[in-house]
XYZ file of C-alpha atoms in Angstrom:
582
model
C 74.591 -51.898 -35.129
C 73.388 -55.112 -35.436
C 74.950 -56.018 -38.680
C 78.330 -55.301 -36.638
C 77.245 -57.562 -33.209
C 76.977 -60.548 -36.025
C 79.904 -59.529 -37.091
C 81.941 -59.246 -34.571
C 80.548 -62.687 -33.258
C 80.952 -64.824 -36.522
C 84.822 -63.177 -36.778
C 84.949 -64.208 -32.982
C 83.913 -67.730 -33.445
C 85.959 -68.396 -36.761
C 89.039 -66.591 -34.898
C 88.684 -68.681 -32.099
C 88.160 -72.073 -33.276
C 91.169 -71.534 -35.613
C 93.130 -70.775 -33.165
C 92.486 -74.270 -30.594
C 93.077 -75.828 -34.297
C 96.686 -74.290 -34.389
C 97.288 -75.026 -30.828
C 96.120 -78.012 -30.736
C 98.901 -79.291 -33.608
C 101.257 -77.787 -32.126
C 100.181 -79.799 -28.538
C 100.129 -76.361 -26.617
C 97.534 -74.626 -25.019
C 95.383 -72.778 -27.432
C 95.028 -69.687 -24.919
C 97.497 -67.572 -26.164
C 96.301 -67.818 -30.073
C 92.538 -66.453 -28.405
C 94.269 -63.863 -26.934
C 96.298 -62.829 -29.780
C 93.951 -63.493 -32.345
C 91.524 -61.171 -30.607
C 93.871 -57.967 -29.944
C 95.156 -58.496 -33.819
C 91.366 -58.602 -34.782
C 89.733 -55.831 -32.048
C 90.094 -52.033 -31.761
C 93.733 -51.968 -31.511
C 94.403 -53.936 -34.936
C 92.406 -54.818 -38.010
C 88.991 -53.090 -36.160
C 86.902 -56.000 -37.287
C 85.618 -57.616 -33.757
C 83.708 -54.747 -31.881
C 82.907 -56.256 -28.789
C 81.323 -52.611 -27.894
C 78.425 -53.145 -30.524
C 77.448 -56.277 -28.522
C 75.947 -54.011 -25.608
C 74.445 -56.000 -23.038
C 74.741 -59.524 -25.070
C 78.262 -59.979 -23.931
C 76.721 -59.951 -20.187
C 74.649 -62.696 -21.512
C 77.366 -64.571 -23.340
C 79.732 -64.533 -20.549
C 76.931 -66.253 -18.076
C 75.831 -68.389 -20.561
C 79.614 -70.071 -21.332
C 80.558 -69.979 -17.611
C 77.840 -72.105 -17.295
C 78.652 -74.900 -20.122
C 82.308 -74.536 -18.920
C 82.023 -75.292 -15.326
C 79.345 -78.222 -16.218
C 81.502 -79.818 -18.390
C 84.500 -79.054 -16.319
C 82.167 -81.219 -12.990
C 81.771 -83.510 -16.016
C 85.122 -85.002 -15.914
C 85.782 -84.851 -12.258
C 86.545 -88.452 -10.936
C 86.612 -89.473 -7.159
C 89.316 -91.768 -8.345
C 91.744 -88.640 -9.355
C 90.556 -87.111 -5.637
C 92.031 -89.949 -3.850
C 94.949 -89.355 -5.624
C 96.155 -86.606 -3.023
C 92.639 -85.401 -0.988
C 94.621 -83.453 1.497
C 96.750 -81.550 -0.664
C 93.731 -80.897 -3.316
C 91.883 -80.062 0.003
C 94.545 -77.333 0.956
C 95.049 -75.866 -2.910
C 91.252 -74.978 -2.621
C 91.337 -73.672 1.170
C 95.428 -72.045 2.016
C 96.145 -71.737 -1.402
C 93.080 -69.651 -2.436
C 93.027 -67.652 0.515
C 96.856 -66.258 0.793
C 96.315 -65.593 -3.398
C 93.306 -64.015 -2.414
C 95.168 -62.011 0.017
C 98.500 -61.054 -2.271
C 96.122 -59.847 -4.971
C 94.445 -57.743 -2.862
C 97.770 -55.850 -1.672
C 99.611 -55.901 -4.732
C 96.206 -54.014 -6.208
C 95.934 -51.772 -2.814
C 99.959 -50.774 -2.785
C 101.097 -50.698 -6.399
C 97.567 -49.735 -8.482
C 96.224 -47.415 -5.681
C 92.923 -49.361 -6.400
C 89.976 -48.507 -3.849
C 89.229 -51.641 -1.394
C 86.103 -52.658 -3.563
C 88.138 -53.139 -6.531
C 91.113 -54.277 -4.892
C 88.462 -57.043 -3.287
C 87.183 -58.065 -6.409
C 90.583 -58.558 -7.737
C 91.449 -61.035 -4.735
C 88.477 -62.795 -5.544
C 88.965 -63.410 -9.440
C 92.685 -64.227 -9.382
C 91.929 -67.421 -6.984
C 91.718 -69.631 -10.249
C 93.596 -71.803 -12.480
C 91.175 -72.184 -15.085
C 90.684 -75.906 -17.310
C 90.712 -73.947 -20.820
C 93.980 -73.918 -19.997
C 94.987 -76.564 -17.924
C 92.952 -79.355 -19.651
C 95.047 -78.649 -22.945
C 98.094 -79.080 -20.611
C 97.338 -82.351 -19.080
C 96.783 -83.619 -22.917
C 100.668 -82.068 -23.556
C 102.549 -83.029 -20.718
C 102.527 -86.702 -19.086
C 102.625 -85.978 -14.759
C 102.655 -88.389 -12.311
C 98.911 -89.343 -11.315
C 98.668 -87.229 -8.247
C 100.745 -83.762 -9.750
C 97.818 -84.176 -12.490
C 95.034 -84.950 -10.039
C 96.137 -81.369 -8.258
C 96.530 -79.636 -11.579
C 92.872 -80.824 -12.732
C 91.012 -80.309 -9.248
C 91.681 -76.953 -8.852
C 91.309 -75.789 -11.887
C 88.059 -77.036 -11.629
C 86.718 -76.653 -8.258
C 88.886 -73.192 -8.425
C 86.414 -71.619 -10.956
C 83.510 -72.571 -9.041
C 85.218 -70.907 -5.808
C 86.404 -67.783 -7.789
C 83.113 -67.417 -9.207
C 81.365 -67.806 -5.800
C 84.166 -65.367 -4.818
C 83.743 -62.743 -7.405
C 79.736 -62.795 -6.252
C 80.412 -62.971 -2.349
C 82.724 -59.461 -2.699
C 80.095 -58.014 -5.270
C 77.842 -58.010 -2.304
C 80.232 -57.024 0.462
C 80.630 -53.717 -1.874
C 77.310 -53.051 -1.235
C 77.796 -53.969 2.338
C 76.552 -50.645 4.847
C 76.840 -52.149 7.986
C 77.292 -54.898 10.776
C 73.998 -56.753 9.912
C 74.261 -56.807 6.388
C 77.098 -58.408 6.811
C 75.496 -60.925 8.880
C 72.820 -61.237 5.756
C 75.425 -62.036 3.367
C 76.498 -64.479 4.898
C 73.701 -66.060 5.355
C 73.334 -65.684 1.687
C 76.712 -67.356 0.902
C 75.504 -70.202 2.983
C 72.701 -70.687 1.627
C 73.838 -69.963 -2.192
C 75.898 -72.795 -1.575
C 73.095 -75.186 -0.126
C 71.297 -74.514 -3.241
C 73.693 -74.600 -5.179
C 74.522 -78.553 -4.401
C 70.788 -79.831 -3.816
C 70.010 -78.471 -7.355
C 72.906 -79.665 -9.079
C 72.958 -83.542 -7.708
C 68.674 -83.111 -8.449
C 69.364 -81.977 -11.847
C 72.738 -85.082 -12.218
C 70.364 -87.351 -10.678
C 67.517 -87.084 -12.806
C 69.504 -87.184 -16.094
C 71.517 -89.951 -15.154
C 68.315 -92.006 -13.913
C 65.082 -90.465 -16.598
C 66.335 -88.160 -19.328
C 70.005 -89.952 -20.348
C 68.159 -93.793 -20.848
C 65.141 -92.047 -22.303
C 67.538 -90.443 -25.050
C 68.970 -94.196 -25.487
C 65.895 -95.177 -26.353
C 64.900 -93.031 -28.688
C 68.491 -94.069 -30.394
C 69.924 -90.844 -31.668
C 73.776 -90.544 -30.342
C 73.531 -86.778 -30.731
C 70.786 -86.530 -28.246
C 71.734 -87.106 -24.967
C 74.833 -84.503 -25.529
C 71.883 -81.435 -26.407
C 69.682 -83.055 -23.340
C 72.925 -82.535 -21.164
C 73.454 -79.433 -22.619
C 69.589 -78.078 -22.152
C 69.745 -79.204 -18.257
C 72.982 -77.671 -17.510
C 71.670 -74.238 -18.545
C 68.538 -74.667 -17.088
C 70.031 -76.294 -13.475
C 72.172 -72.665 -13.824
C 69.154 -70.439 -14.546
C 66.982 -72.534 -11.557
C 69.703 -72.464 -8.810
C 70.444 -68.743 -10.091
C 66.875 -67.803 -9.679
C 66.495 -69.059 -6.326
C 69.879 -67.581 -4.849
C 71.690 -65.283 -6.453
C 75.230 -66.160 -8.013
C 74.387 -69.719 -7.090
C 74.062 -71.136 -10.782
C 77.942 -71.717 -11.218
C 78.342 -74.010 -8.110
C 75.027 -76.152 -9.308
C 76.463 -76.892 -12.911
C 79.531 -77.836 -11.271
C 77.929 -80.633 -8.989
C 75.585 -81.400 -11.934
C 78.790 -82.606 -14.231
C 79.740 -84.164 -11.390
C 76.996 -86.283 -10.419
C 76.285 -87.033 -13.795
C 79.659 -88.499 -13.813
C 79.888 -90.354 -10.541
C 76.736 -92.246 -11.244
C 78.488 -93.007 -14.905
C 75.335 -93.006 -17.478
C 76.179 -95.278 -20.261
C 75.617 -92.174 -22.298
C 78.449 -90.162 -20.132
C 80.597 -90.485 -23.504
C 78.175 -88.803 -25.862
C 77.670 -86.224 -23.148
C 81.355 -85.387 -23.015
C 82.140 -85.824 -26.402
C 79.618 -82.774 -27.150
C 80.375 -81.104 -24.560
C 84.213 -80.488 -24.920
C 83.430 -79.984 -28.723
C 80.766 -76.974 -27.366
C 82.858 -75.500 -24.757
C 85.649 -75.464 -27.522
C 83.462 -73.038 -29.295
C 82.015 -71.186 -26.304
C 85.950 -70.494 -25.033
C 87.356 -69.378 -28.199
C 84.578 -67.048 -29.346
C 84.456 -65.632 -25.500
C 88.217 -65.347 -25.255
C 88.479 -63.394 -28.425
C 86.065 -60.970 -27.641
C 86.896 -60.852 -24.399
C 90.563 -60.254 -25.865
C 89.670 -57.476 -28.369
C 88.249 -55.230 -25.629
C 91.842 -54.914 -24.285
C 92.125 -51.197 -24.606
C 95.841 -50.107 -23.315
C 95.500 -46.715 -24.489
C 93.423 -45.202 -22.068
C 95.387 -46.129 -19.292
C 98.766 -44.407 -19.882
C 101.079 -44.523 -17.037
C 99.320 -46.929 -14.948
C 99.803 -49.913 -17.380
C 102.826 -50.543 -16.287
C 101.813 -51.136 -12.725
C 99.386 -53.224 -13.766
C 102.068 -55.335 -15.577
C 104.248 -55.640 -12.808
C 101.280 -56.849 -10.705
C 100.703 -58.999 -12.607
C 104.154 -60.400 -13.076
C 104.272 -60.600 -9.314
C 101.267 -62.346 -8.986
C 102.413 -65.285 -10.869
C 106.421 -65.251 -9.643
C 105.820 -64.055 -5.860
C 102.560 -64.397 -4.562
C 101.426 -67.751 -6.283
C 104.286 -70.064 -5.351
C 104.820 -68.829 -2.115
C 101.390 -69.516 -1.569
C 101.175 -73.084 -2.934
C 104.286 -73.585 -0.502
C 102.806 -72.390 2.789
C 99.833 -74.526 1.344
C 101.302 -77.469 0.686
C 104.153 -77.506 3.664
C 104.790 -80.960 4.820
C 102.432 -83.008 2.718
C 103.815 -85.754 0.852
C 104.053 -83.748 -2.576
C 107.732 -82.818 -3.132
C 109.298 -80.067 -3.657
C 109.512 -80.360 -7.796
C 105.844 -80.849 -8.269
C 105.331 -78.140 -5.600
C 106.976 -75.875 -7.598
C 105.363 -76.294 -10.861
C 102.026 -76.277 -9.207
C 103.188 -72.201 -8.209
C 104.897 -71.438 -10.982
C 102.468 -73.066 -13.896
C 99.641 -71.484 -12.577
C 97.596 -70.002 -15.884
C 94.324 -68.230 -15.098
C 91.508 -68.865 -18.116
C 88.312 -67.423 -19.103
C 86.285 -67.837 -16.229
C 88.723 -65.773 -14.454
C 88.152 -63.153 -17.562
C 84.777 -63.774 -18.048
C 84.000 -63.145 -14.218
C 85.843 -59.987 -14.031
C 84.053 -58.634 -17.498
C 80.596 -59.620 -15.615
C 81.701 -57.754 -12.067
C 83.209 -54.412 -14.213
C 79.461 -54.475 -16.254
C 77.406 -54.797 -13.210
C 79.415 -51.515 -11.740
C 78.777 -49.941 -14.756
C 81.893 -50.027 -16.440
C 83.296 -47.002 -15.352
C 87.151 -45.932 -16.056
C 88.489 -47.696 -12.598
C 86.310 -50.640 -13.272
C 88.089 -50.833 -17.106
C 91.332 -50.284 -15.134
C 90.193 -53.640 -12.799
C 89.571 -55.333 -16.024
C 92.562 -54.573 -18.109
C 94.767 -55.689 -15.043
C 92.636 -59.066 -15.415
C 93.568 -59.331 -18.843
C 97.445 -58.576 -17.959
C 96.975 -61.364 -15.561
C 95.531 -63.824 -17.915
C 97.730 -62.685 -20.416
C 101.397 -63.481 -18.721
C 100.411 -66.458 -16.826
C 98.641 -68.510 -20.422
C 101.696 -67.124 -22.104
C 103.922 -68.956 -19.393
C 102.120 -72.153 -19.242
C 101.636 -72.157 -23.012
C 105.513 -71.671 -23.818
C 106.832 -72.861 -20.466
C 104.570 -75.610 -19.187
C 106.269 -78.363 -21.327
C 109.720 -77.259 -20.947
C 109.758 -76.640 -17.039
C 108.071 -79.888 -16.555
C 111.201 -81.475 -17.943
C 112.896 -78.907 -16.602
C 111.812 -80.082 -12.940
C 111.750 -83.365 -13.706
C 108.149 -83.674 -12.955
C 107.065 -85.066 -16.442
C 106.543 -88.952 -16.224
C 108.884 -90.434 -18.948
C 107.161 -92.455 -21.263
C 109.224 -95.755 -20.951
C 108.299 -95.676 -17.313
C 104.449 -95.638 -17.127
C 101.745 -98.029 -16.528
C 100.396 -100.645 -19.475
C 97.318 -101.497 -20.353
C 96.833 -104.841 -22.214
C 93.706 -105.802 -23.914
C 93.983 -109.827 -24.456
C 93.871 -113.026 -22.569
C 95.753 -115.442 -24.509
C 99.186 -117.116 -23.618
C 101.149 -114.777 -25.332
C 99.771 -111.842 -23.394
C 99.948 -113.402 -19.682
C 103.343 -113.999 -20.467
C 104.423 -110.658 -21.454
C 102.524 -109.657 -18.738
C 104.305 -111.067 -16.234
C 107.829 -110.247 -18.077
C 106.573 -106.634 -18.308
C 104.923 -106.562 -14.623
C 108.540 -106.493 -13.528
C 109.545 -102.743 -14.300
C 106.140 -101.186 -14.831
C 102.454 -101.447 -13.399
C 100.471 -103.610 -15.926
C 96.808 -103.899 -15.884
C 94.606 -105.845 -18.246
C 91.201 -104.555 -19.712
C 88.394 -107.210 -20.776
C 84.734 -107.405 -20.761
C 84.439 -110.666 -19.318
C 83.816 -110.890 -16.284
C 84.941 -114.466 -15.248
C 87.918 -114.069 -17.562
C 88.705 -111.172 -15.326
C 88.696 -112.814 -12.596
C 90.649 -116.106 -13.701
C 93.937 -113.225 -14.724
C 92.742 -111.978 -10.499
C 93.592 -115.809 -9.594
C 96.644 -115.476 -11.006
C 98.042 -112.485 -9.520
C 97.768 -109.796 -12.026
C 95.294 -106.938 -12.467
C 92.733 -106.715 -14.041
C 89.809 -104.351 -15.031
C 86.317 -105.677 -16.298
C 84.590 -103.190 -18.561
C 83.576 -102.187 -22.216
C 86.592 -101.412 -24.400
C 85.067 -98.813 -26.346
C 83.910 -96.830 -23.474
C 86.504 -93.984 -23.903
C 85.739 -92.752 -20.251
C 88.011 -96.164 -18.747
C 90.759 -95.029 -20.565
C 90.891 -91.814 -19.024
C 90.787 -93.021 -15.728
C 93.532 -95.156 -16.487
C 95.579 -91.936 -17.408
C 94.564 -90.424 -14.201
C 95.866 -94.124 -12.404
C 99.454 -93.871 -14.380
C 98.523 -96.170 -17.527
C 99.089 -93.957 -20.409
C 100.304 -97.117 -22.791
C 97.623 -99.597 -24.373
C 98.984 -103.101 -26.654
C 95.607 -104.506 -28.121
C 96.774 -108.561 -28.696
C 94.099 -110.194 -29.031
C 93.341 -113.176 -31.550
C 91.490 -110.924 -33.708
C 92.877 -108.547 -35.700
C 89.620 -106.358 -36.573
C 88.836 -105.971 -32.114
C 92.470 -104.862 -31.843
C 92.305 -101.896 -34.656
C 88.847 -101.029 -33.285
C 90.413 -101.059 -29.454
C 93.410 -99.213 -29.765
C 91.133 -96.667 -32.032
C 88.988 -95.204 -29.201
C 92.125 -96.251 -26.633
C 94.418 -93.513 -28.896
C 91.521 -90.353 -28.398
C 92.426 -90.237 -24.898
C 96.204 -91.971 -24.708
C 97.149 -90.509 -27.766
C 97.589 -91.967 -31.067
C 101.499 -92.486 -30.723
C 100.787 -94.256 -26.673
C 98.688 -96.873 -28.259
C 99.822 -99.684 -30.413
C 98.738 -103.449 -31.486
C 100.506 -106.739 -32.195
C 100.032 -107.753 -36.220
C 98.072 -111.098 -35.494
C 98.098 -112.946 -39.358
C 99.653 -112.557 -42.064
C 98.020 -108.903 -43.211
C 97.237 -110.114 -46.760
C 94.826 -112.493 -45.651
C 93.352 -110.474 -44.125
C 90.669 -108.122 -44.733
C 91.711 -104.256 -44.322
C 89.830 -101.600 -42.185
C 91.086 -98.181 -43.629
C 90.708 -95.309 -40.990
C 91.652 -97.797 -37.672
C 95.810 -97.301 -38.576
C 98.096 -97.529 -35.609
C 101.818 -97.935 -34.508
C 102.607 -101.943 -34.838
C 103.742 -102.957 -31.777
C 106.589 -105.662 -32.795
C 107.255 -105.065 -36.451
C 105.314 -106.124 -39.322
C 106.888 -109.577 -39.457
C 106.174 -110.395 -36.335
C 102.810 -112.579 -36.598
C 100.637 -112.741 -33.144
C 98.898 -116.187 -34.020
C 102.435 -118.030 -34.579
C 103.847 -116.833 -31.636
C 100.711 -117.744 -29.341
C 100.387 -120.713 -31.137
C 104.207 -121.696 -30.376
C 103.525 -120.660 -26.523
C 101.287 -122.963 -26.428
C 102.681 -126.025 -27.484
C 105.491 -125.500 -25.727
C 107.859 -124.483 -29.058
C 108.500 -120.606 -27.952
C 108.874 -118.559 -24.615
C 109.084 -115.089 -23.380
C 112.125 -113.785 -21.279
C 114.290 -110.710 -20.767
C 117.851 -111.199 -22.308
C 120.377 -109.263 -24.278
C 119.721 -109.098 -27.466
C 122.259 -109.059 -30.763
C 120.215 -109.578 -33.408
C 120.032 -113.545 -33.110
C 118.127 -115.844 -35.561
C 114.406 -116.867 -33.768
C 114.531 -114.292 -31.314
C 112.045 -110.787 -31.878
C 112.416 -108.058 -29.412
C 109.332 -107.058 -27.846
C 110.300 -104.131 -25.387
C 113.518 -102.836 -24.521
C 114.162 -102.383 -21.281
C 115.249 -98.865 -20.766
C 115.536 -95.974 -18.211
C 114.063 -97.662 -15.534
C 111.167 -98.979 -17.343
C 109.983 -100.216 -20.753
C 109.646 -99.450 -24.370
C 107.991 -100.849 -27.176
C 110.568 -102.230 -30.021
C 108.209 -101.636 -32.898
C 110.179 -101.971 -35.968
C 113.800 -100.432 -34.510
C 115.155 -103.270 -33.196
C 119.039 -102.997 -32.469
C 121.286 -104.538 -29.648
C 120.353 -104.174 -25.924
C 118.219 -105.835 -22.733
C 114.997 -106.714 -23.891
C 111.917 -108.279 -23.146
C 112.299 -111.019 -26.149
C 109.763 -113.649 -28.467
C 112.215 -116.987 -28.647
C 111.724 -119.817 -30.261
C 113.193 -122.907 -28.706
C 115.758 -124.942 -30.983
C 113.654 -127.635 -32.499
C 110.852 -124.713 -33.585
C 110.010 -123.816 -37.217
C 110.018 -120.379 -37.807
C 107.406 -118.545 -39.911
């Protein structure tokens, strides 16, 4: 027996971290290769994960990764992306939850026959989007700022609700009369109270003691495992105190931690997402292979209409009611409904629920239903949520979103204020009274550390999804537009050529897109700005001798020329008539 629990968790963890590998080349979400990768590798195919021989350790597992998820999940939770859209995030989590709540219940109670306990915990668990799949989304697809701020709230604050939920109808089962009632509700009160004090105590104290202490000491990998240690123990704490209240403390731990923005918060997240990647696929795969179909005979079918319904009927009509006349549009509101993928915490809370009833056949039927669920709606956001994103016309086009320029030379306040003209610019230095001089003279501007991969995340979450490094020096630019490309993406990031490349040392492993062409040289063109021998200006373009395309203007925005350059408006490098090229 326990040769086959380690087993079945080493297959699980290999399974599952090559399958977010696949997914992630392919720039999908990696939860339908769990799922599959755990039903080809359980009972009903190859027989080699046997969740079964786990016992009461998958109980344990499943607490222990909701608790690293939703902590990492509070982790990158920005009050900036909440004042995107606060009242329609404020509504998802309220209307939203409640009418899905509601449609799971009677779908359960009219097509499954389930008895009102079990149709009540299925309300409860189907509330959420989940971030193991959503996150991988949001790194897919470009949205507008606020159809992303929506997506990534809920799915966050969503788990903590349906896990709260799940724990809130686990008592109400028990439930014998009008004043026990009255107790539990106390008890969701309070759970809650708890919940919060210990999470911003626990985000307090590592942001203020145990995060600088780890800076001290100097090791990069420790304030990631310090993170990681309080997390579990905030959970265990807040869960010892009030019951079920450990999910909603982790979740306002990762958030404080991030509001009060450690300088460490990048090591912490960095570790974090890589741990949670682990943690998600080994959970979802055995979660996966205890899918057992055959015991269920005529009633899967139900099951798989209710779920189908779930996600085509009952979701969407419920984001509409919830979001009925607030300033999201129609488009986004229907994504929102219709990409609505439920993850492992809505799995993993379910498994935990069906174990603490004892696992009994209705209870299996409660969780294969769960599965069905998670099942249809990660297969629809995996294969659909690109697509009907362009379908709806809710995926920001490249050409039209914000820039971020790192450099304050001639040559960059110039293109500046060409490029300011069709899309949002913003520039990025650590200088403060540099900053403030590019203020004066009426563009924006962002003091901070360029390597500090956290401000170029919030920039995505602002609209600026493009980064041009063009500075003086060639060696900050490759380093910039290095860290700049792990959250924009390697192909959103690019930087000017600024010598003449074979006088200059090389820096193998910091490769990225050139922004003007290779013969385009950064220090000649600022230099010729300067003396008053070149200028920048939007024009047609044929292909004329002293004039370099910089961005085309296209589609109602902006796009970097690169090395294509061909015949069309552009934002153009011209030298004046008396100049000397080269």
């Amino acid at each position: 027996m326990e040769h086959a629990a380690l087993t079945t968790i080493g297959l699980a963890l290999v399974l599952g971290v090559t399958a977010h590998g696949l997914a992630r080349g392919l720039s999908i979400p990696p939860i339908l290769f769990y799922m599959l990768a755990g039903l080809a590798a359980g009972p009903l195919g190859a027989g080699l994960v046997e969740p079964d021989a786990l016992g009461h350790g998958l109980l344990v597992l499943v607490e222990f990764a909701v608790a690293v998820i939703l902590f990492e999940g509070g982790l990158f939770l920005t009050t900036r992306g909440f004042l995107q859209a606060p009242k329609a995030i404020g509504r998802l989590l309220t209307v939203t939850v409640a009418l899905t709540a509601l449609g799971g219940f009677l779908l359960t109670r009219w097509l499954l026959d389930f008895p009102l306990e079990l149709a009540m915990l299925f309300g409860a668990v189907v509330v959420v989007t989940g971030p193991s799949v959503i996150n991988p989304l949001l790194k897919a697809v470009s949205f507008p700022p606020r159809l992303r701020s929506l997506l990534h709230w809920e799915s966050i604050l969503g788990d903590v609700i349906g896990v709260v939920l799940m724990a809130l109808a686990l008592k109400l089962v028990a439930v014998s009369g009008p004043q026990e009632a009255g107790e539990t509700g106390v008890w969701l009160a309070l759970g809650i109270f708890t919940g919060v004090a210990v999470g911003a105590g626990v985000g307090f104290l590592l942001s203020r003691y145990v995060l600088p202490y780890t800076m001290r000491v100097g090791d990069e990998g420790l304030p990631g495992v310090a993170a990681f240690a309080a997390a579990v123990g905030a959970f265990l704490l807040s869960d010892s105190l009030v019951d079920a209240s450990g999910p909603v403390a982790v979740a306002v731990a990762g958030f404080f931690l991030s509001a009060l923005k450690p300088e460490t918060l990048h090591h912490v997240r960095h570790f974090k997402d890589q741990l949670s990647v682990v943690l998600i696929g080994t959970l979802f795969v055995l979660l996966s292979a205890s899918f057992k179909p055959d015991a269920l005979g005529p009633q899967l079918w139900p099951m798989l209409l209710t779920a189908v319904l779930l996600g085509t009927v009952v979701r969407p009509l419920a984001v509409q009611l919830a979001l009925l006349g607030s300033q999201v549009p129609m488009r986004e509101r229907l994504y929102l409904g219709l990409v609505s993928p439920r993850g492992i915490i809505s799995l993993a809370t379910a498994a935990y629920g069906v174990l603490l009833l004892g696992g009994d056949a209705q209870g299996e039927g409660l969780l294969t239903t769960i599965f069905l669920v998670v099942l249809v709606s990660g297969s629809a956001a995996t294969l659909l949520g690109k697509p009907l994103a362009g379908w709806l016309k809710v995926e920001s086009r490249p050409e039209t979103s914000g820039l971020i320029i790192i450099g304050l030379n001639q040559f960059a306040k110039e293109l500046a204020s060409a490029v300011s003209r069709h899309v949002p610019v913003v520039f990025f230095d650590p200088r403060m009274d540099m900053c403030e001089i590019i203020r004066g003279e009426g563009q924006k501007s962002f003091c901070t550390d360029l390597f500090d991969e956290e401000i170029y995340e919030e920039a995505v979450h602002e609209g600026y999804t493009r980064l041009m490094a063009v500075t003086l020096d060639d060696a900050l630019n490759k380093l910039a537009v290095q860290t700049a490309g792990r959250q924009l993406g390697r192909g959103h990031v690019f930087r000017a050529e600024v010598a003449d490349p074979g006088k200059v040392a090389r820096m193998p492993g910091h490769q990225a897109q050139l922004a003007f062409g290779g013969d385009f040289l950064l220090k000649e063109a600022a230099n010729a700005l300067e003396n008053g021998e070149g200028v920048i200006e939007e024009r047609d373009y044929h292909g004329e001798e002293g004039v370099t395309p910089l961005l085309y203007v296209r589609g109602g925005g902006v796009c970097v020329a690169g090395k294509q350059r061909g015949p069309g408006r552009a934002i153009c490098f011209v030298l004046r008539s008396s100049a000397k090229r080269g």
